[in-house]
Short mmCIF file of C-alpha atoms in Angstrom, two decimals:
data_model
loop_
_atom_site.label_atom_id
_atom_site.label_comp_id
_atom_site.label_asym_id
_atom_site.label_seq_id
_atom_site.Cartn_x
_atom_site.Cartn_y
_atom_site.Cartn_z
CA MET A 3 0.00 0.00 0.00
CA VAL A 4 1.23 3.49 -0.85
CA GLN A 5 0.63 6.15 1.78
CA VAL A 6 0.20 9.78 0.68
CA ILE A 7 2.08 12.17 2.96
CA GLU A 8 0.55 15.44 4.12
CA GLY A 9 3.16 17.60 5.82
CA LEU A 10 6.68 17.24 7.16
CA PRO A 11 5.67 16.16 10.71
CA SER A 12 3.76 13.20 9.23
CA LEU A 13 6.77 12.17 7.13
CA GLU A 14 9.20 12.51 10.03
CA LYS A 15 6.96 10.34 12.23
CA ILE A 16 6.84 7.56 9.61
CA ILE A 17 10.62 7.69 9.13
CA ALA A 18 11.18 7.48 12.91
CA GLU A 19 8.80 4.51 13.24
CA ALA A 20 10.18 2.58 10.24
CA GLY A 21 13.28 1.40 12.09
CA ASP A 22 15.55 -0.45 9.67
CA LYS A 23 12.86 -0.88 6.99
CA LEU A 24 13.53 0.69 3.61
CA ILE A 25 11.35 3.72 2.84
CA VAL A 26 10.76 4.76 -0.77
CA ILE A 27 9.30 8.21 -1.38
CA ASP A 28 7.80 9.11 -4.76
CA PHE A 29 7.93 12.89 -5.19
CA PHE A 30 5.32 13.67 -7.84
CA ALA A 31 3.07 16.39 -9.26
CA THR A 32 -0.49 15.97 -10.51
CA TRP A 33 0.40 17.72 -13.79
CA CYS A 34 3.44 15.50 -14.47
CA GLY A 35 2.92 13.00 -17.32
CA PRO A 36 5.73 10.57 -16.38
CA CYS A 37 4.46 10.63 -12.77
CA LYS A 38 1.03 9.44 -13.94
CA MET A 39 2.67 6.73 -16.04
CA ILE A 40 4.74 5.25 -13.18
CA ALA A 41 2.05 5.59 -10.45
CA PRO A 42 0.22 2.26 -11.10
CA LYS A 43 3.55 0.41 -11.30
CA TYR A 44 4.68 2.02 -8.02
CA GLU A 45 1.42 0.81 -6.45
CA GLU A 46 2.10 -2.74 -7.75
CA LEU A 47 5.62 -2.68 -6.29
CA SER A 48 4.16 -1.72 -2.91
CA LYS A 49 2.00 -4.86 -2.99
CA GLU A 50 4.93 -7.08 -4.02
CA ASN A 51 7.35 -5.66 -1.41
CA THR A 52 5.36 -5.62 1.81
CA ASN A 53 8.49 -5.20 3.96
CA VAL A 54 9.19 -1.80 2.31
CA VAL A 55 7.38 1.44 3.23
CA PHE A 56 6.07 3.18 0.09
CA LEU A 57 5.16 6.87 0.31
CA LYS A 58 4.04 9.58 -2.11
CA VAL A 59 4.57 13.32 -1.71
CA ASP A 60 2.80 15.86 -3.94
CA VAL A 61 5.46 18.55 -4.34
CA ASP A 62 2.87 21.28 -4.97
CA ASP A 63 1.08 20.54 -1.68
CA ASN A 64 4.24 19.85 0.34
CA GLU A 65 6.82 22.41 -0.71
CA GLU A 66 8.59 22.19 2.66
CA ILE A 67 9.32 18.47 2.14
CA ALA A 68 10.40 19.01 -1.48
CA ILE A 69 12.85 21.71 -0.37
CA LYS A 70 14.24 19.53 2.44
CA TYR A 71 15.02 16.72 -0.03
CA GLU A 72 16.18 19.14 -2.77
CA ILE A 73 13.65 17.91 -5.31
CA SER A 74 14.01 19.71 -8.64
CA SER A 75 12.26 17.37 -11.10
CA MET A 76 9.44 14.87 -10.99
CA PRO A 77 9.19 12.07 -10.44
CA THR A 78 12.10 11.76 -8.03
CA PHE A 79 12.43 8.67 -5.87
CA VAL A 80 14.23 8.96 -2.53
CA PHE A 81 15.31 5.86 -0.59
CA ILE A 82 15.71 6.13 3.19
CA LYS A 83 17.02 3.49 5.57
CA ASN A 84 17.82 3.93 9.26
CA ASN A 85 16.83 7.61 9.04
CA GLN A 86 19.41 8.29 6.28
CA VAL A 87 18.97 8.95 2.55
CA VAL A 88 20.82 6.04 0.91
CA HIS A 89 19.87 6.66 -2.73
CA GLN A 90 17.91 9.01 -4.97
CA PHE A 91 17.14 9.25 -8.68
CA ALA A 92 14.90 11.27 -10.98
CA GLY A 93 12.81 9.85 -13.81
CA ALA A 94 10.04 7.31 -14.32
CA SER A 95 12.26 4.23 -14.71
CA LEU A 96 10.58 1.06 -13.46
CA ASP A 97 13.81 -0.94 -13.85
CA LYS A 98 15.79 1.56 -11.76
CA LEU A 99 13.04 1.53 -9.15
CA LYS A 100 13.02 -2.28 -8.91
CA ASP A 101 16.83 -2.50 -8.85
CA SER A 102 17.10 0.15 -6.14
CA ILE A 103 14.48 -1.54 -3.95
CA GLN A 104 16.34 -4.86 -4.25
CA LYS A 105 19.70 -3.25 -3.52
CA TYR A 106 18.71 -1.23 -0.45
CA GLN A 107 16.07 -3.32 1.35
#
């Protein structure tokens, strides 16, 4: 299941509670074509990888979070483990997404 984040306090709480689980954050925008293309595949990955926390952040509604993670293009995927960013990439690449999940979980 993909959880939509509303606000930095909500995100920080989830990160704190995740422990050593991998967290993947999809930074997206409603007007972004590639974001719409990858969204159903991201949802599928969340069902296949139940030990990974999948989140989505709308950059237009959560500018504070986008600034904190230095997001400049969408989609951008940020991977967090043990409260640290371990990887990040921009673009709607399903292969990169799958490979990164396997590598960091």
